[in-house]
Amino acid sequence: MNHSSSIPLSILSFFIGMLLFPNLLIAQTLPTDKELAIKVQQMSLEQKVGQLFILGFSQDTLTPDLATAFKATKPGAFVLFKRNISSLDSAKKLNQSLYALSMNYSGLAPIIAVDQEGGSVVRISTSPPMPNALSVGQAGSTEIAEGLGRESAALLSDLGFNMNLAPVLDIANPLEFSFIGVRSFGSDPGLVGKMGYSYSKGLILGRVIPTGKHFPGTGSSNIDPHQESSTILSTKDVVYKTHLPPFQSFSKLGFFTALMVSHSIYPSLDETKTPAVFSKAIMTDLLRKKMKYRGLVITDDLQMSASRSFLRPEEAALSSLLAGSDMVMLTWSAALQAKAIARVKSAVKNGELPMALLDEKVFRIARVKKYLIPLPVEKRRLASKTNIIKSEKLRTFDDEILTVNLRTHLNSVEKSHKSLCLLSPSKAFMASFKSGYGEGLQAKTIVRKTTVKEIMSFVADKHCDLIVYTVEGSRTSANLRQLSKKIRAMTLVANMSLPVYVSDSDQYRAILNIYFPHQNAGKKIAQLLKENYAINH
């Protein structure tokens, strides 16, 4: 990757930020790279080492004890979870306190990270809910992906966050169970690369650091690294052709980015079978040298079981930094965090971690930090009574994703039907569908005790020739599979759950993979059916 492909975007992001936030910063105050290098040289050893750590904690306010601990360890970044966010207002105040404290002990703004992927992985609740990546990938629109990135950046910066631990760039087959599942944009490397790039560009334009994960790709694994280590047995050729392309696309965004490295083992990339997060062959030789990546390299939590089974946290931190990471993450236990920071500081003093290498990492961190928005901006959309951020832009994207995906699949449905019947376990979906369909809908609620025989009797009694059946988990999926071949052939399946629950498309009239419980899915399906197909009431 040459400079011309990445620097203009970084500069563009800064100037657009200036247009949006003219009173926060002026371009003339930004230090040059030379001035940053001088600043790094002037920092104390404690300040430099602290910059390498992303710390988590259990409190939802900056207590005196917590402030004292941070003054001693001087962390360069923080990561917040649900446990830290008791309300939107308190989260904003906490982030403001962390910012002020970091400026005091290091002279650099802190990176404040949060997981806000969309779907089931969110820390900030929104109305409507953020769609998961697979639904975005299915829509296939780079404009929607970029728009979601920009809106995510806006709501996160409202609260003082400046790093999103997203997007997921792993390749995952939606029709197979995996650790990643619907968190991936899909199984096509080209599509995942385009969606991930566009979403990340949107974040950058809002000056929120995108974090691609989990390098070099864990989509083929069904093992959760929070619980145990996994080995990715893909050949080198498969890794290069399938798993790496999205990360290579992400690399073109330049230095205002981060990549999170996997805890998994990749024998085809490192014959020593060292986990990627501790592998020089993967982080330095492959990512830095071969792929020319210029952003930050960070670890996932080194206190996960997958990491702890390999090295103690303090040794894990040092090992990862030596292998090529810039920042290491430890999300709990202040005692272990302090121990890890002390171990790295000792390694610098005794020469295990060369000062030149430390300065190189701190410079990369400082270069990213100079583009961060200085403080949380004024509250714009905080609904304090519900602790939910309302977003009309998000509602628009949400509707576009649903409409594109439904229209694509409804093309396979014949144009005329005499009698439509609705079968669903969800009262919300029933109400939504009825609101779009109108009077005369023949519907049956599927409850836990509903048998397959009862479903088939209902279909026969109502003379249904088109059935809308919603799947919301394993039970409704099992009932669907047991219906007669004739009934399945006239069934339009609205899959609100994992796509693997409805995998054989040849059995059904059509499968609408919505991938998340969209609040207007029923209404939209009913409206599209009425608009495009001759339904006789």
Coordinates of N, CA and C in Angstrom, one line a residue, residues 133-338:
A133 N -24.3 -7.3 11.2 CA -23.5 -7.2 9.9 C -24.0 -8.0 8.8
L134 N -24.6 -9.2 9.1 CA -25.0 -10.1 8.0 C -26.1 -9.5 7.2
S135 N -27.1 -8.8 7.9 CA -28.2 -8.2 7.2 C -27.7 -7.0 6.3
V136 N -26.6 -6.3 6.8 CA -26.0 -5.3 6.0 C -25.3 -5.9 4.8
G137 N -24.6 -7.0 5.0 CA -24.0 -7.6 3.9 C -24.9 -8.1 2.9
Q138 N -26.1 -8.7 3.3 CA -27.1 -9.2 2.4 C -27.6 -8.1 1.5
A139 N -27.8 -6.9 2.1 CA -28.3 -5.8 1.3 C -27.3 -5.4 0.3
G140 N -26.0 -5.5 0.6 CA -24.9 -5.3 -0.4 C -24.7 -3.8 -0.8
S141 N -25.1 -2.9 0.0 CA -25.0 -1.5 -0.4 C -23.8 -0.8 0.4
T142 N -22.8 -0.4 -0.3 CA -21.7 0.3 0.3 C -22.2 1.7 0.9
E143 N -23.2 2.3 0.3 CA -23.7 3.5 0.8 C -24.4 3.3 2.2
I144 N -25.1 2.3 2.3 CA -25.8 2.0 3.6 C -24.7 1.7 4.6
A145 N -23.7 0.9 4.3 CA -22.6 0.5 5.2 C -21.9 1.8 5.7
E146 N -21.5 2.7 4.8 CA -20.8 3.9 5.2 C -21.8 4.8 6.0
G147 N -23.0 4.8 5.7 CA -24.0 5.6 6.5 C -24.1 5.1 7.9
L148 N -24.1 3.8 8.0 CA -24.2 3.2 9.4 C -23.0 3.5 10.1
G149 N -21.8 3.5 9.5 CA -20.6 3.9 10.1 C -20.6 5.3 10.6
R150 N -21.1 6.2 9.8 CA -21.1 7.6 10.2 C -22.1 7.8 11.3
E151 N -23.3 7.2 11.3 CA -24.2 7.3 12.3 C -23.7 6.7 13.6
S152 N -23.0 5.6 13.5 CA -22.4 5.0 14.7 C -21.4 5.9 15.4
A153 N -20.6 6.5 14.5 CA -19.6 7.5 15.0 C -20.3 8.7 15.7
A154 N -21.4 9.1 15.2 CA -22.0 10.3 15.7 C -22.6 10.0 17.1
L155 N -23.2 8.8 17.3 CA -23.8 8.5 18.6 C -22.7 8.1 19.6
L156 N -21.7 7.5 19.2 CA -20.6 7.2 20.1 C -19.8 8.4 20.5
S157 N -19.6 9.3 19.6 CA -18.9 10.5 20.0 C -19.7 11.4 20.9
D158 N -21.1 11.3 20.7 CA -21.9 12.0 21.6 C -21.6 11.7 23.1
L159 N -21.2 10.5 23.3 CA -20.9 10.0 24.7 C -19.5 10.0 25.0
G160 N -18.6 10.4 24.1 CA -17.2 10.5 24.4 C -16.4 9.3 24.0
F161 N -16.9 8.4 23.3 CA -16.2 7.2 22.8 C -15.5 7.6 21.5
N162 N -14.2 7.2 21.3 CA -13.5 7.5 20.1 C -12.9 6.3 19.4
M163 N -13.3 5.1 19.8 CA -12.9 3.9 19.1 C -14.0 2.9 19.2
N164 N -14.4 2.3 18.0 CA -15.4 1.3 18.0 C -14.7 0.0 17.7
L165 N -14.9 -1.0 18.5 CA -14.3 -2.3 18.3 C -15.2 -3.1 17.2
A166 N -15.2 -2.5 16.1 CA -15.9 -3.0 14.9 C -15.3 -2.3 13.7
P167 N -15.4 -2.9 12.5 CA -16.2 -4.0 12.1 C -15.6 -5.4 12.2
V168 N -16.4 -6.4 12.2 CA -15.9 -7.8 12.1 C -15.6 -8.0 10.6
L169 N -14.3 -8.4 10.4 CA -13.9 -8.7 9.0 C -13.7 -10.2 8.7
D170 N -14.1 -11.0 9.7 CA -14.0 -12.4 9.5 C -15.0 -12.9 8.4
I171 N -14.6 -14.0 7.7 CA -15.5 -14.6 6.7 C -16.3 -15.7 7.5
A172 N -17.6 -15.7 7.3 CA -18.4 -16.7 8.0 C -19.5 -17.2 7.1
N173 N -19.7 -18.5 7.0 CA -20.8 -19.1 6.2 C -22.0 -19.0 7.0
P174 N -23.0 -18.2 6.6 CA -24.2 -18.1 7.5 C -25.0 -19.4 7.6
L175 N -24.8 -20.4 6.8 CA -25.5 -21.7 6.9 C -24.7 -22.7 7.7
E176 N -23.7 -22.2 8.4 CA -23.0 -23.1 9.4 C -22.9 -22.4 10.7
F177 N -22.9 -23.2 11.8 CA -22.7 -22.7 13.1 C -21.3 -22.3 13.3
S178 N -21.0 -21.1 13.8 CA -19.6 -20.6 14.0 C -19.6 -19.6 15.1
F179 N -18.4 -19.4 15.7 CA -18.3 -18.4 16.7 C -18.7 -17.0 16.3
I180 N -18.5 -16.7 15.0 CA -18.8 -15.4 14.5 C -20.3 -15.2 14.1
G181 N -20.8 -16.2 13.3 CA -22.2 -16.2 12.9 C -22.6 -14.9 12.2
V182 N -23.7 -14.3 12.6 CA -24.3 -13.1 12.0 C -23.5 -11.8 12.2
R183 N -22.4 -11.9 13.0 CA -21.6 -10.8 13.2 C -20.7 -10.5 12.0
S184 N -20.6 -11.4 11.0 CA -19.9 -11.2 9.8 C -20.8 -10.7 8.7
F185 N -20.2 -9.9 7.8 CA -21.0 -9.4 6.6 C -21.3 -10.6 5.7
G186 N -20.7 -11.7 5.8 CA -21.0 -12.8 4.9 C -19.8 -13.8 4.6
S187 N -20.0 -14.6 3.6 CA -19.0 -15.6 3.2 C -18.2 -15.2 2.0
D188 N -18.5 -14.1 1.3 CA -17.8 -13.7 0.1 C -16.7 -12.7 0.5
P189 N -15.4 -13.0 0.4 CA -14.3 -12.1 0.8 C -14.4 -10.7 0.2
G190 N -14.8 -10.7 -1.1 CA -15.0 -9.4 -1.8 C -16.0 -8.5 -1.2
L191 N -17.2 -9.1 -0.9 CA -18.3 -8.4 -0.3 C -17.9 -8.0 1.1
V192 N -17.3 -8.8 1.9 CA -16.9 -8.5 3.3 C -15.9 -7.3 3.3
G193 N -15.0 -7.4 2.3 CA -14.0 -6.3 2.2 C -14.7 -5.0 1.9
K194 N -15.6 -5.0 1.0 CA -16.3 -3.7 0.6 C -17.1 -3.2 1.7
M195 N -17.9 -4.1 2.4 CA -18.7 -3.6 3.4 C -17.9 -3.1 4.6
G196 N -16.9 -3.8 5.0 CA -16.0 -3.4 6.1 C -15.3 -2.1 5.8
Y197 N -14.8 -2.0 4.6 CA -14.1 -0.7 4.2 C -15.1 0.5 4.3
S198 N -16.3 0.3 3.8 CA -17.2 1.4 3.7 C -17.7 1.8 5.1
Y199 N -18.0 0.8 5.9 CA -18.5 1.0 7.3 C -17.3 1.7 8.1
S200 N -16.1 1.3 7.9 CA -15.0 1.9 8.6 C -14.7 3.3 8.1
K201 N -14.9 3.6 6.8 CA -14.8 4.9 6.3 C -15.8 5.9 7.0
G202 N -17.0 5.4 7.2 CA -18.0 6.2 7.9 C -17.6 6.5 9.3
L203 N -17.0 5.6 10.0 CA -16.5 5.8 11.4 C -15.4 6.9 11.3
I204 N -14.4 6.7 10.4 CA -13.3 7.6 10.3 C -13.8 9.1 10.0
L205 N -14.8 9.2 9.1 CA -15.3 10.5 8.8 C -15.9 11.2 10.1
G206 N -16.3 10.4 11.0 CA -16.8 10.9 12.3 C -15.7 10.9 13.4
R207 N -14.4 10.7 12.9 CA -13.2 10.6 13.8 C -13.4 9.7 15.0
V208 N -14.0 8.5 14.7 CA -14.0 7.4 15.6 C -13.1 6.3 14.9
I209 N -12.2 5.7 15.7 CA -11.2 4.8 15.1 C -11.9 3.4 14.9
P210 N -11.9 2.9 13.6 CA -12.5 1.6 13.4 C -11.5 0.5 13.8
T211 N -12.0 -0.6 14.3 CA -11.1 -1.7 14.7 C -11.6 -3.0 14.0
G212 N -10.9 -3.3 12.9 CA -11.2 -4.5 12.2 C -10.7 -5.7 13.0
K213 N -11.6 -6.8 13.0 CA -11.3 -8.0 13.8 C -11.8 -9.2 13.1
H214 N -11.3 -10.4 13.4 CA -10.2 -10.7 14.3 C -9.0 -11.3 13.4
F215 N -8.0 -10.5 13.1 CA -6.9 -10.8 12.2 C -6.2 -12.1 12.7
P216 N -5.9 -13.0 11.8 CA -6.1 -13.0 10.3 C -7.4 -13.7 9.9
G217 N -8.4 -13.8 10.8 CA -9.7 -14.4 10.4 C -10.0 -15.6 11.2
T218 N -11.2 -15.5 11.9 CA -11.6 -16.7 12.7 C -13.0 -17.2 12.3
G219 N -13.5 -16.8 11.2 CA -14.9 -17.1 10.8 C -15.1 -18.6 10.7
S220 N -14.1 -19.4 10.4 CA -14.4 -20.8 10.2 C -14.4 -21.6 11.5
S221 N -14.2 -20.9 12.6 CA -14.1 -21.6 13.9 C -15.4 -21.5 14.7
N222 N -15.8 -22.6 15.3 CA -17.0 -22.6 16.2 C -16.7 -22.5 17.7
I223 N -15.4 -22.2 18.0 CA -15.0 -22.2 19.4 C -14.9 -20.7 19.8
D224 N -15.5 -20.4 20.9 CA -15.4 -19.1 21.5 C -14.1 -18.9 22.3
P225 N -13.3 -17.9 21.9 CA -12.0 -17.8 22.5 C -12.1 -17.3 24.0
H226 N -13.3 -16.8 24.3 CA -13.5 -16.5 25.8 C -13.4 -17.7 26.6
Q227 N -13.7 -18.9 26.0 CA -13.7 -20.1 26.7 C -12.5 -21.0 26.5
E228 N -12.0 -21.1 25.3 CA -10.8 -22.0 25.0 C -10.2 -21.5 23.7
S229 N -8.9 -22.0 23.6 CA -8.2 -21.7 22.4 C -8.6 -22.6 21.2
S230 N -8.5 -22.1 20.0 CA -8.9 -22.8 18.8 C -7.7 -22.8 17.8
T231 N -7.7 -23.8 16.9 CA -6.7 -23.9 15.9 C -7.5 -23.8 14.5
I232 N -7.0 -22.9 13.7 CA -7.6 -22.7 12.3 C -6.8 -23.5 11.4
L233 N -7.4 -24.6 10.9 CA -6.6 -25.5 10.0 C -6.6 -25.2 8.6
S234 N -7.1 -24.0 8.2 CA -7.1 -23.6 6.8 C -5.7 -23.6 6.2
T235 N -5.6 -24.1 5.0 CA -4.3 -24.0 4.3 C -3.8 -22.6 4.1
K236 N -2.6 -22.4 3.8 CA -2.1 -21.0 3.6 C -2.8 -20.4 2.4
D237 N -3.0 -21.3 1.4 CA -3.7 -20.8 0.2 C -5.1 -20.3 0.5
V238 N -5.8 -21.0 1.3 CA -7.2 -20.6 1.7 C -7.1 -19.4 2.5
V239 N -6.2 -19.3 3.5 CA -6.1 -18.1 4.3 C -5.9 -16.8 3.4
Y240 N -4.9 -17.0 2.4 CA -4.6 -15.8 1.6 C -5.7 -15.4 0.6
K241 N -6.4 -16.4 0.1 CA -7.5 -16.2 -0.8 C -8.8 -15.8 -0.2
T242 N -9.1 -16.4 1.0 CA -10.4 -16.2 1.6 C -10.4 -15.3 2.8
H243 N -9.5 -15.5 3.8 CA -9.6 -14.8 5.0 C -8.9 -13.4 5.0
L244 N -7.8 -13.3 4.3 CA -7.0 -12.0 4.3 C -7.5 -10.9 3.5
P245 N -8.2 -11.1 2.3 CA -8.6 -10.0 1.5 C -9.4 -8.9 2.2
P246 N -10.4 -9.2 3.1 CA -11.0 -8.1 3.8 C -10.1 -7.2 4.7
F247 N -9.1 -7.8 5.3 CA -8.1 -7.1 6.1 C -7.2 -6.3 5.2
Q248 N -6.9 -6.8 4.0 CA -6.1 -6.0 3.0 C -6.8 -4.8 2.6
S249 N -8.1 -4.9 2.3 CA -8.9 -3.8 1.9 C -9.0 -2.7 3.1
F250 N -9.1 -3.2 4.3 CA -9.1 -2.4 5.5 C -7.8 -1.6 5.6
S251 N -6.7 -2.2 5.2 CA -5.4 -1.6 5.4 C -5.3 -0.4 4.5
K252 N -6.0 -0.3 3.5 CA -6.0 0.9 2.6 C -6.5 2.2 3.2
L253 N -7.2 2.0 4.3 CA -7.7 3.2 5.0 C -6.7 4.1 5.7
G254 N -5.5 3.5 5.9 CA -4.4 4.3 6.5 C -4.2 4.1 8.0
F255 N -3.5 5.1 8.6 CA -3.1 4.9 10.0 C -4.1 5.2 11.0
F256 N -5.2 5.9 10.7 CA -6.3 6.2 11.7 C -7.2 5.0 11.8
T257 N -6.6 3.8 12.1 CA -7.3 2.6 12.2 C -6.7 1.7 13.2
A258 N -7.4 0.6 13.6 CA -6.8 -0.4 14.4 C -7.2 -1.8 13.9
L259 N -6.4 -2.8 14.1 CA -6.7 -4.2 13.8 C -6.6 -5.0 15.1
M260 N -7.6 -5.7 15.5 CA -7.5 -6.6 16.6 C -7.1 -8.0 16.2
V261 N -6.1 -8.6 16.9 CA -5.5 -9.8 16.5 C -6.2 -11.0 17.2
S262 N -6.4 -12.1 16.5 CA -7.0 -13.3 17.1 C -6.2 -14.0 18.1
H263 N -6.8 -14.7 19.0 CA -6.1 -15.6 19.9 C -5.9 -17.0 19.3
S264 N -6.4 -17.2 18.1 CA -6.4 -18.6 17.5 C -5.0 -18.9 17.0
I265 N -4.8 -20.2 16.8 CA -3.5 -20.7 16.3 C -3.7 -21.0 14.8
Y266 N -2.7 -20.6 14.0 CA -2.7 -20.7 12.5 C -1.5 -21.5 12.0
P267 N -1.5 -22.8 12.1 CA -0.3 -23.6 11.7 C 0.3 -23.2 10.3
S268 N -0.6 -22.9 9.4 CA -0.2 -22.6 8.0 C 0.5 -21.3 7.9
L269 N 0.4 -20.4 8.9 CA 1.0 -19.1 8.9 C 2.2 -19.0 9.8
D270 N 2.2 -19.8 10.9 CA 3.2 -19.9 11.9 C 3.4 -21.4 12.3
E271 N 4.5 -22.0 11.7 CA 4.7 -23.4 12.0 C 5.0 -23.7 13.4
T272 N 5.3 -22.7 14.2 CA 5.6 -23.0 15.7 C 4.3 -23.1 16.4
K273 N 3.1 -22.9 15.8 CA 1.8 -23.0 16.4 C 1.6 -22.1 17.6
T274 N 2.2 -20.9 17.4 CA 2.0 -19.8 18.4 C 0.8 -19.1 18.1
P275 N -0.1 -18.8 19.1 CA -1.3 -18.0 18.8 C -1.0 -16.7 18.1
A276 N -1.9 -16.3 17.2 CA -1.6 -15.1 16.4 C -1.2 -13.9 17.2
V277 N -1.9 -13.8 18.4 CA -1.6 -12.6 19.2 C -0.2 -12.6 19.8
F278 N 0.5 -13.7 19.7 CA 1.9 -13.8 20.2 C 2.9 -14.1 19.1
S279 N 2.4 -14.0 17.8 CA 3.2 -14.5 16.7 C 3.8 -13.4 15.9
K280 N 5.2 -13.4 15.9 CA 5.9 -12.4 15.1 C 5.7 -12.7 13.6
A281 N 5.6 -13.9 13.3 CA 5.4 -14.3 11.9 C 4.1 -13.7 11.3
I282 N 3.1 -13.6 12.2 CA 1.7 -13.1 11.8 C 1.6 -11.6 11.9
M283 N 2.0 -11.1 13.0 CA 1.8 -9.7 13.3 C 2.8 -8.8 12.6
T284 N 4.1 -9.2 12.6 CA 5.1 -8.4 12.1 C 5.4 -8.7 10.6
D285 N 5.8 -10.0 10.4 CA 6.2 -10.4 9.0 C 5.0 -10.3 8.0
L286 N 3.8 -10.8 8.4 CA 2.7 -10.8 7.5 C 2.0 -9.4 7.5
L287 N 1.6 -9.0 8.6 CA 0.7 -7.8 8.7 C 1.5 -6.5 8.4
R288 N 2.6 -6.3 9.1 CA 3.4 -5.1 9.0 C 4.2 -5.1 7.7
K289 N 4.9 -6.1 7.4 CA 5.9 -6.1 6.3 C 5.2 -6.5 5.0
K290 N 4.5 -7.6 5.0 CA 3.9 -8.0 3.7 C 2.7 -7.2 3.3
M291 N 1.8 -7.0 4.3 CA 0.5 -6.3 4.0 C 0.6 -4.8 4.1
K292 N 1.8 -4.3 4.6 CA 2.1 -2.9 4.7 C 1.1 -2.1 5.6
Y293 N 0.5 -2.8 6.6 CA -0.5 -2.1 7.5 C 0.2 -1.1 8.3
R294 N -0.4 0.1 8.4 CA 0.2 1.3 9.1 C -0.6 1.7 10.4
G295 N -1.7 1.1 10.6 CA -2.5 1.5 11.8 C -2.0 0.8 13.0
L296 N -2.9 0.9 14.1 CA -2.5 0.3 15.4 C -2.9 -1.2 15.3
V297 N -2.0 -2.0 15.9 CA -2.3 -3.4 16.1 C -2.6 -3.6 17.6
I298 N -3.8 -4.1 17.9 CA -4.2 -4.3 19.3 C -4.6 -5.8 19.5
T299 N -4.5 -6.1 20.8 CA -4.9 -7.5 21.1 C -6.4 -7.5 21.6
D300 N -7.0 -8.7 21.5 CA -8.2 -8.9 22.3 C -7.8 -9.1 23.7
D301 N -8.7 -9.3 24.6 CA -8.5 -9.4 26.0 C -7.5 -10.5 26.3
L302 N -6.3 -10.1 26.9 CA -5.3 -11.1 27.3 C -5.7 -11.9 28.6
Q303 N -6.9 -11.6 29.1 CA -7.3 -12.3 30.3 C -8.4 -13.3 29.9
M304 N -8.7 -13.5 28.6 CA -9.5 -14.6 28.1 C -8.9 -15.9 28.3
S305 N -9.7 -16.9 28.4 CA -9.2 -18.3 28.7 C -8.2 -18.7 27.6
A306 N -8.5 -18.3 26.3 CA -7.6 -18.7 25.2 C -6.2 -18.2 25.4
S307 N -6.1 -17.0 26.0 CA -4.7 -16.4 26.2 C -4.1 -16.9 27.5
R308 N -4.9 -17.0 28.6 CA -4.4 -17.4 29.9 C -3.9 -18.9 29.8
S309 N -4.5 -19.7 28.9 CA -4.0 -21.1 28.8 C -2.6 -21.2 28.2
F310 N -2.2 -20.1 27.6 CA -0.9 -20.0 26.9 C 0.2 -19.3 27.8
L311 N -0.2 -18.2 28.3 CA 0.7 -17.4 29.1 C 0.0 -16.6 30.2
R312 N 0.6 -16.4 31.3 CA 0.1 -15.5 32.3 C -0.1 -14.1 31.8
P313 N -1.0 -13.3 32.2 CA -1.3 -12.0 31.6 C -0.1 -11.1 31.5
E314 N 0.8 -11.1 32.6 CA 1.9 -10.2 32.5 C 2.9 -10.6 31.5
E315 N 3.1 -11.9 31.3 CA 4.0 -12.4 30.3 C 3.4 -12.3 28.9
A316 N 2.0 -12.5 28.9 CA 1.3 -12.4 27.6 C 1.4 -11.0 27.1
A317 N 1.3 -10.0 27.9 CA 1.4 -8.6 27.5 C 2.8 -8.3 26.8
L318 N 3.9 -8.7 27.5 CA 5.2 -8.5 27.0 C 5.4 -9.3 25.7
S319 N 5.0 -10.6 25.7 CA 5.2 -11.4 24.5 C 4.5 -10.9 23.3
S320 N 3.3 -10.4 23.4 CA 2.5 -9.8 22.3 C 3.2 -8.5 21.8
L321 N 3.6 -7.7 22.7 CA 4.3 -6.4 22.3 C 5.6 -6.7 21.5
L322 N 6.3 -7.7 22.0 CA 7.6 -8.0 21.3 C 7.3 -8.6 19.9
A323 N 6.2 -9.3 19.8 CA 5.8 -10.0 18.5 C 5.3 -9.0 17.5
G324 N 4.7 -7.8 18.0 CA 4.3 -6.9 17.0 C 3.0 -6.1 17.3
S325 N 2.4 -6.3 18.5 CA 1.2 -5.5 18.8 C 1.7 -4.2 19.3
D326 N 0.8 -3.2 19.2 CA 1.1 -1.8 19.7 C 0.4 -1.6 21.1
M327 N -0.8 -2.2 21.3 CA -1.5 -2.0 22.5 C -2.1 -3.3 22.9
V328 N -2.0 -3.6 24.2 CA -2.5 -4.9 24.8 C -3.7 -4.6 25.7
M329 N -4.7 -5.5 25.7 CA -5.9 -5.2 26.4 C -6.1 -6.2 27.6
L330 N -6.3 -5.6 28.8 CA -6.6 -6.4 30.0 C -7.8 -5.8 30.6
T331 N -8.9 -6.5 30.7 CA -10.2 -5.9 31.0 C -10.7 -6.0 32.5
W332 N -9.9 -6.7 33.3 CA -10.3 -6.8 34.7 C -9.1 -7.1 35.6
S333 N -9.3 -7.0 36.9 CA -8.2 -7.2 37.9 C -7.2 -6.1 37.8
A334 N -7.4 -5.1 38.7 CA -6.4 -4.0 38.7 C -5.0 -4.5 39.1
A335 N -5.0 -5.6 40.0 CA -3.7 -6.1 40.5 C -2.9 -6.7 39.3
L336 N -3.6 -7.5 38.5 CA -2.9 -8.1 37.3 C -2.5 -7.1 36.3
Q337 N -3.4 -6.0 36.1 CA -3.0 -4.9 35.2 C -1.7 -4.3 35.6
A338 N -1.7 -3.9 36.9 CA -0.5 -3.3 37.5 C 0.7 -4.2 37.3

